[in-house]
Amino acid sequence: MTDPQIQRKLIEIMRVISESDKPIGARNIADELQSRGYNLGERAVRYHLRILDERGFTEKHGYSGRTITTFGRKELDDALIGDRLGFVITKIEELIYNTDYDPLSKEGNVIVNLSTLDKDDFDNALDVMKYAASGGMCISPNIKIFEEDSDSGVYVPEGSVGIATVCSITYDGVLLRNGIPVKPAYGGILEMEHNDPVQFRDLISYSGTSIDPVKIFMIRHATSVLDVLDTGNGRILANIRTIPSSAVEKAKDVLHQLEASGIGNVMNIGSSAYDLCGAPVEEGLSGILVGVGVNMISAVEEAGILVSTSPVSKVLDYKKMSKL
């Protein structure tokens, strides 16, 4: 396994297979990969499975699916474990580099989160998302809908609908495009009181995890976004990126342009843990605190609607997105 991108996909496929207590097929593997942030369709999964079979890492059991071999489990548990830790930040950095949104012209690619839900739940989910957007629980009120049979390159399971929402990491891409060095630092659960950010209750570094921090907190169902919308008090998802302190004034100008273009939700900019609700910041750096785009989706989940979400999923032309 020499190509890093192929290697990471093979690793995650082996992880999915190893976690199943019975043979698992390509369709189910593709569904699970979607929930982990890998945009691989069933056909692509079959291609990677053939590679794993050829290398003796997996074994096919007719139409029932695959299991991992002893050789494959050793490869997964030993040689490849370290590679997974850097995958999230590497993927994010690639998307940041490919972001070219211009807030003045309102044109270009933004980073989006991708969520899927049952078609029967779509209308109710849309109502919740509109409510969340009206209460400021989004980066942008613009979304993109994907049907299961669309030619968009986005995999949508049968009977489901895909929804793209603007991701907060778009800020990082726009800042970088304007010459400001930026690094995603933390994702976490932020306590809100009277609609103001108070304190992070939990934080995970982007550089030290094999799963996106925001995804981890969504899996834990740690938010109370609807409470914040109703009362001003509760917990939302937020993240922090760091920039050189000398670039703060320029960053403020860029962020103001972004907000004027309809992409907003910056809560604070500061150089201390006090400024950033308890999140540590290295000397010489300043942090930018932002409520993340999937807070809208967390509100949908809190309303009892089952949703599968892949934060920081891909770049998408902002002009292809429409207002809720």
mmCIF file of N, CA and C in Angstrom, residues 20-88:
data_model
loop_
_atom_site.group_PDB
_atom_site.id
_atom_site.type_symbol
_atom_site.label_atom_id
_atom_site.label_comp_id
_atom_site.label_asym_id
_atom_site.label_seq_id
_atom_site.Cartn_x
_atom_site.Cartn_y
_atom_site.Cartn_z
ATOM 1 N N SER A 20 -17.593 -5.945 12.216
ATOM 2 C CA SER A 20 -18.829 -6.690 11.979
ATOM 3 C C SER A 20 -18.691 -8.106 12.529
ATOM 4 N N ASP A 21 -19.755 -8.591 13.156
ATOM 5 C CA ASP A 21 -19.702 -9.942 13.729
ATOM 6 C C ASP A 21 -20.095 -11.025 12.725
ATOM 7 N N LYS A 22 -20.301 -10.647 11.464
ATOM 8 C CA LYS A 22 -20.630 -11.586 10.404
ATOM 9 C C LYS A 22 -20.156 -11.007 9.079
ATOM 10 N N PRO A 23 -20.117 -11.790 8.001
ATOM 11 C CA PRO A 23 -19.706 -11.245 6.705
ATOM 12 C C PRO A 23 -20.542 -10.024 6.339
ATOM 13 N N ILE A 24 -19.882 -9.020 5.793
ATOM 14 C CA ILE A 24 -20.558 -7.769 5.461
ATOM 15 C C ILE A 24 -20.329 -7.433 3.995
ATOM 16 N N GLY A 25 -21.397 -6.989 3.315
ATOM 17 C CA GLY A 25 -21.343 -6.726 1.892
ATOM 18 C C GLY A 25 -20.943 -5.299 1.557
ATOM 19 N N ALA A 26 -20.682 -5.077 0.266
ATOM 20 C CA ALA A 26 -20.194 -3.771 -0.194
ATOM 21 C C ALA A 26 -21.180 -2.643 0.094
ATOM 22 N N ARG A 27 -22.484 -2.883 -0.079
ATOM 23 C CA ARG A 27 -23.471 -1.831 0.163
ATOM 24 C C ARG A 27 -23.450 -1.384 1.619
ATOM 25 N N ASN A 28 -23.420 -2.343 2.543
ATOM 26 C CA ASN A 28 -23.400 -1.985 3.962
ATOM 27 C C ASN A 28 -22.088 -1.312 4.350
ATOM 28 N N ILE A 29 -20.992 -1.743 3.718
ATOM 29 C CA ILE A 29 -19.704 -1.102 3.974
ATOM 30 C C ILE A 29 -19.746 0.348 3.513
ATOM 31 N N ALA A 30 -20.304 0.583 2.321
ATOM 32 C CA ALA A 30 -20.402 1.946 1.784
ATOM 33 C C ALA A 30 -21.236 2.837 2.710
ATOM 34 N N ASP A 31 -22.344 2.300 3.216
ATOM 35 C CA ASP A 31 -23.196 3.074 4.134
ATOM 36 C C ASP A 31 -22.436 3.469 5.394
ATOM 37 N N GLU A 32 -21.683 2.510 5.942
ATOM 38 C CA GLU A 32 -20.933 2.781 7.165
ATOM 39 C C GLU A 32 -19.802 3.780 6.909
ATOM 40 N N LEU A 33 -19.148 3.653 5.763
ATOM 41 C CA LEU A 33 -18.084 4.598 5.423
ATOM 42 C C LEU A 33 -18.622 6.015 5.314
ATOM 43 N N GLN A 34 -19.838 6.163 4.776
ATOM 44 C CA GLN A 34 -20.460 7.487 4.682
ATOM 45 C C GLN A 34 -20.594 8.121 6.055
ATOM 46 N N SER A 35 -20.985 7.322 7.037
ATOM 47 C CA SER A 35 -21.173 7.845 8.392
ATOM 48 C C SER A 35 -19.853 8.232 9.044
ATOM 49 N N ARG A 36 -18.738 7.720 8.482
ATOM 50 C CA ARG A 36 -17.419 8.025 9.037
ATOM 51 C C ARG A 36 -16.690 9.107 8.245
ATOM 52 N N GLY A 37 -17.362 9.657 7.246
ATOM 53 C CA GLY A 37 -16.769 10.757 6.508
ATOM 54 C C GLY A 37 -16.060 10.385 5.227
ATOM 55 N N TYR A 38 -16.276 9.159 4.736
ATOM 56 C CA TYR A 38 -15.650 8.708 3.491
ATOM 57 C C TYR A 38 -16.712 8.658 2.393
ATOM 58 N N ASN A 39 -16.522 9.463 1.370
ATOM 59 C CA ASN A 39 -17.508 9.544 0.295
ATOM 60 C C ASN A 39 -17.197 8.498 -0.776
ATOM 61 N N LEU A 40 -17.405 7.229 -0.443
ATOM 62 C CA LEU A 40 -17.161 6.118 -1.367
ATOM 63 C C LEU A 40 -18.481 5.416 -1.659
ATOM 64 N N GLY A 41 -18.825 5.304 -2.935
ATOM 65 C CA GLY A 41 -20.014 4.567 -3.325
ATOM 66 C C GLY A 41 -19.765 3.075 -3.351
ATOM 67 N N GLU A 42 -20.827 2.314 -3.578
ATOM 68 C CA GLU A 42 -20.723 0.859 -3.557
ATOM 69 C C GLU A 42 -19.738 0.347 -4.606
ATOM 70 N N ARG A 43 -19.742 0.945 -5.791
ATOM 71 C CA ARG A 43 -18.831 0.490 -6.846
ATOM 72 C C ARG A 43 -17.373 0.694 -6.436
ATOM 73 N N ALA A 44 -17.084 1.850 -5.851
ATOM 74 C CA ALA A 44 -15.713 2.125 -5.403
ATOM 75 C C ALA A 44 -15.299 1.175 -4.282
ATOM 76 N N VAL A 45 -16.241 0.860 -3.400
ATOM 77 C CA VAL A 45 -15.940 -0.085 -2.319
ATOM 78 C C VAL A 45 -15.588 -1.456 -2.898
ATOM 79 N N ARG A 46 -16.323 -1.894 -3.912
ATOM 80 C CA ARG A 46 -16.035 -3.190 -4.540
ATOM 81 C C ARG A 46 -14.617 -3.211 -5.130
ATOM 82 N N TYR A 47 -14.222 -2.101 -5.723
ATOM 83 C CA TYR A 47 -12.868 -2.004 -6.288
ATOM 84 C C TYR A 47 -11.822 -2.184 -5.186
ATOM 85 N N HIS A 48 -12.012 -1.491 -4.068
ATOM 86 C CA HIS A 48 -11.047 -1.594 -2.973
ATOM 87 C C HIS A 48 -11.079 -2.977 -2.317
ATOM 88 N N LEU A 49 -12.251 -3.594 -2.286
ATOM 89 C CA LEU A 49 -12.345 -4.949 -1.727
ATOM 90 C C LEU A 49 -11.541 -5.954 -2.551
ATOM 91 N N ARG A 50 -11.523 -5.766 -3.856
ATOM 92 C CA ARG A 50 -10.723 -6.659 -4.705
ATOM 93 C C ARG A 50 -9.233 -6.545 -4.363
ATOM 94 N N ILE A 51 -8.790 -5.315 -4.069
ATOM 95 C CA ILE A 51 -7.395 -5.116 -3.676
ATOM 96 C C ILE A 51 -7.105 -5.854 -2.368
ATOM 97 N N LEU A 52 -8.016 -5.716 -1.405
ATOM 98 C CA LEU A 52 -7.838 -6.382 -0.108
ATOM 99 C C LEU A 52 -7.841 -7.900 -0.255
ATOM 100 N N ASP A 53 -8.720 -8.417 -1.129
ATOM 101 C CA ASP A 53 -8.759 -9.865 -1.377
ATOM 102 C C ASP A 53 -7.436 -10.342 -1.955
ATOM 103 N N GLU A 54 -6.932 -9.590 -2.935
ATOM 104 C CA GLU A 54 -5.683 -9.982 -3.602
ATOM 105 C C GLU A 54 -4.504 -10.000 -2.631
ATOM 106 N N ARG A 55 -4.540 -9.137 -1.648
ATOM 107 C CA ARG A 55 -3.431 -9.055 -0.696
ATOM 108 C C ARG A 55 -3.641 -9.965 0.514
ATOM 109 N N GLY A 56 -4.716 -10.700 0.516
ATOM 110 C CA GLY A 56 -4.957 -11.657 1.583
ATOM 111 C C GLY A 56 -5.458 -11.053 2.866
ATOM 112 N N PHE A 57 -5.912 -9.790 2.821
ATOM 113 C CA PHE A 57 -6.388 -9.123 4.027
ATOM 114 C C PHE A 57 -7.858 -9.439 4.317
ATOM 115 N N THR A 58 -8.631 -9.767 3.287
ATOM 116 C CA THR A 58 -10.042 -10.099 3.454
ATOM 117 C C THR A 58 -10.372 -11.375 2.690
ATOM 118 N N GLU A 59 -11.482 -11.976 3.059
ATOM 119 C CA GLU A 59 -11.933 -13.220 2.418
ATOM 120 C C GLU A 59 -13.399 -13.091 2.030
ATOM 121 N N LYS A 60 -13.728 -13.456 0.813
ATOM 122 C CA LYS A 60 -15.093 -13.357 0.319
ATOM 123 C C LYS A 60 -15.861 -14.637 0.647
ATOM 124 N N HIS A 61 -17.116 -14.472 1.086
ATOM 125 C CA HIS A 61 -17.974 -15.597 1.422
ATOM 126 C C HIS A 61 -19.223 -15.546 0.544
ATOM 127 N N GLY A 62 -19.038 -15.799 -0.746
ATOM 128 C CA GLY A 62 -20.149 -15.789 -1.687
ATOM 129 C C GLY A 62 -20.864 -14.453 -1.684
ATOM 130 N N TYR A 63 -22.210 -14.498 -1.651
ATOM 131 C CA TYR A 63 -23.001 -13.276 -1.650
ATOM 132 C C TYR A 63 -23.176 -12.682 -0.249
ATOM 133 N N SER A 64 -22.666 -13.384 0.770
ATOM 134 C CA SER A 64 -22.838 -12.913 2.151
ATOM 135 C C SER A 64 -21.955 -11.708 2.465
ATOM 136 N N GLY A 65 -20.802 -11.622 1.787
ATOM 137 C CA GLY A 65 -19.901 -10.501 2.043
ATOM 138 C C GLY A 65 -18.512 -10.952 2.408
ATOM 139 N N ARG A 66 -17.763 -10.067 3.082
ATOM 140 C CA ARG A 66 -16.379 -10.331 3.444
ATOM 141 C C ARG A 66 -16.179 -10.398 4.951
ATOM 142 N N THR A 67 -15.128 -11.123 5.313
ATOM 143 C CA THR A 67 -14.598 -11.086 6.670
ATOM 144 C C THR A 67 -13.114 -10.747 6.568
ATOM 145 N N ILE A 68 -12.543 -10.271 7.662
ATOM 146 C CA ILE A 68 -11.122 -9.966 7.667
ATOM 147 C C ILE A 68 -10.338 -11.214 8.044
ATOM 148 N N THR A 69 -9.200 -11.426 7.407
ATOM 149 C CA THR A 69 -8.364 -12.594 7.696
ATOM 150 C C THR A 69 -7.436 -12.296 8.871
ATOM 151 N N THR A 70 -6.788 -13.331 9.384
ATOM 152 C CA THR A 70 -5.809 -13.144 10.456
ATOM 153 C C THR A 70 -4.691 -12.222 9.995
ATOM 154 N N PHE A 71 -4.267 -12.405 8.745
ATOM 155 C CA PHE A 71 -3.232 -11.550 8.170
ATOM 156 C C PHE A 71 -3.708 -10.102 8.086
ATOM 157 N N GLY A 72 -4.954 -9.922 7.663
ATOM 158 C CA GLY A 72 -5.509 -8.582 7.563
ATOM 159 C C GLY A 72 -5.646 -7.911 8.917
ATOM 160 N N ARG A 73 -6.060 -8.674 9.923
ATOM 161 C CA ARG A 73 -6.214 -8.102 11.265
ATOM 162 C C ARG A 73 -4.867 -7.664 11.832
ATOM 163 N N LYS A 74 -3.822 -8.466 11.560
ATOM 164 C CA LYS A 74 -2.487 -8.091 12.033
ATOM 165 C C LYS A 74 -2.023 -6.807 11.333
ATOM 166 N N GLU A 75 -2.277 -6.725 10.031
ATOM 167 C CA GLU A 75 -1.902 -5.522 9.282
ATOM 168 C C GLU A 75 -2.642 -4.299 9.820
ATOM 169 N N LEU A 76 -3.909 -4.494 10.146
ATOM 170 C CA LEU A 76 -4.722 -3.398 10.678
ATOM 171 C C LEU A 76 -4.268 -2.982 12.065
ATOM 172 N N ASP A 77 -4.060 -3.959 12.937
ATOM 173 C CA ASP A 77 -3.742 -3.675 14.331
ATOM 174 C C ASP A 77 -2.316 -3.179 14.545
ATOM 175 N N ASP A 78 -1.403 -3.558 13.669
ATOM 176 C CA ASP A 78 0.000 -3.208 13.886
ATOM 177 C C ASP A 78 0.482 -2.097 12.946
ATOM 178 N N ALA A 79 0.769 -2.460 11.730
ATOM 179 C CA ALA A 79 1.486 -1.556 10.828
ATOM 180 C C ALA A 79 0.711 -0.304 10.459
ATOM 181 N N LEU A 80 -0.629 -0.364 10.422
ATOM 182 C CA LEU A 80 -1.384 0.745 9.863
ATOM 183 C C LEU A 80 -2.070 1.637 10.885
ATOM 184 N N ILE A 81 -1.967 1.302 12.153
ATOM 185 C CA ILE A 81 -2.693 2.072 13.166
ATOM 186 C C ILE A 81 -2.216 3.525 13.215
ATOM 187 N N GLY A 82 -0.912 3.741 13.176
ATOM 188 C CA GLY A 82 -0.391 5.096 13.281
ATOM 189 C C GLY A 82 -0.843 6.004 12.163
ATOM 190 N N ASP A 83 -1.043 5.435 10.971
ATOM 191 C CA ASP A 83 -1.419 6.258 9.818
ATOM 192 C C ASP A 83 -2.780 6.914 9.994
ATOM 193 N N ARG A 84 -3.661 6.290 10.779
ATOM 194 C CA ARG A 84 -5.021 6.799 10.879
ATOM 195 C C ARG A 84 -5.097 8.122 11.634
ATOM 196 N N LEU A 85 -4.161 8.332 12.580
ATOM 197 C CA LEU A 85 -4.270 9.503 13.435
ATOM 198 C C LEU A 85 -4.189 10.806 12.659
ATOM 199 N N GLY A 86 -3.369 10.834 11.614
ATOM 200 C CA GLY A 86 -3.215 12.067 10.863
ATOM 201 C C GLY A 86 -4.201 12.239 9.735
ATOM 202 N N PHE A 87 -5.088 11.264 9.528
ATOM 203 C CA PHE A 87 -5.947 11.322 8.350
ATOM 204 C C PHE A 87 -6.924 12.485 8.389
ATOM 205 N N VAL A 88 -7.557 12.724 9.530
ATOM 206 C CA VAL A 88 -8.573 13.767 9.604
ATOM 207 C C VAL A 88 -7.985 15.120 9.251
#
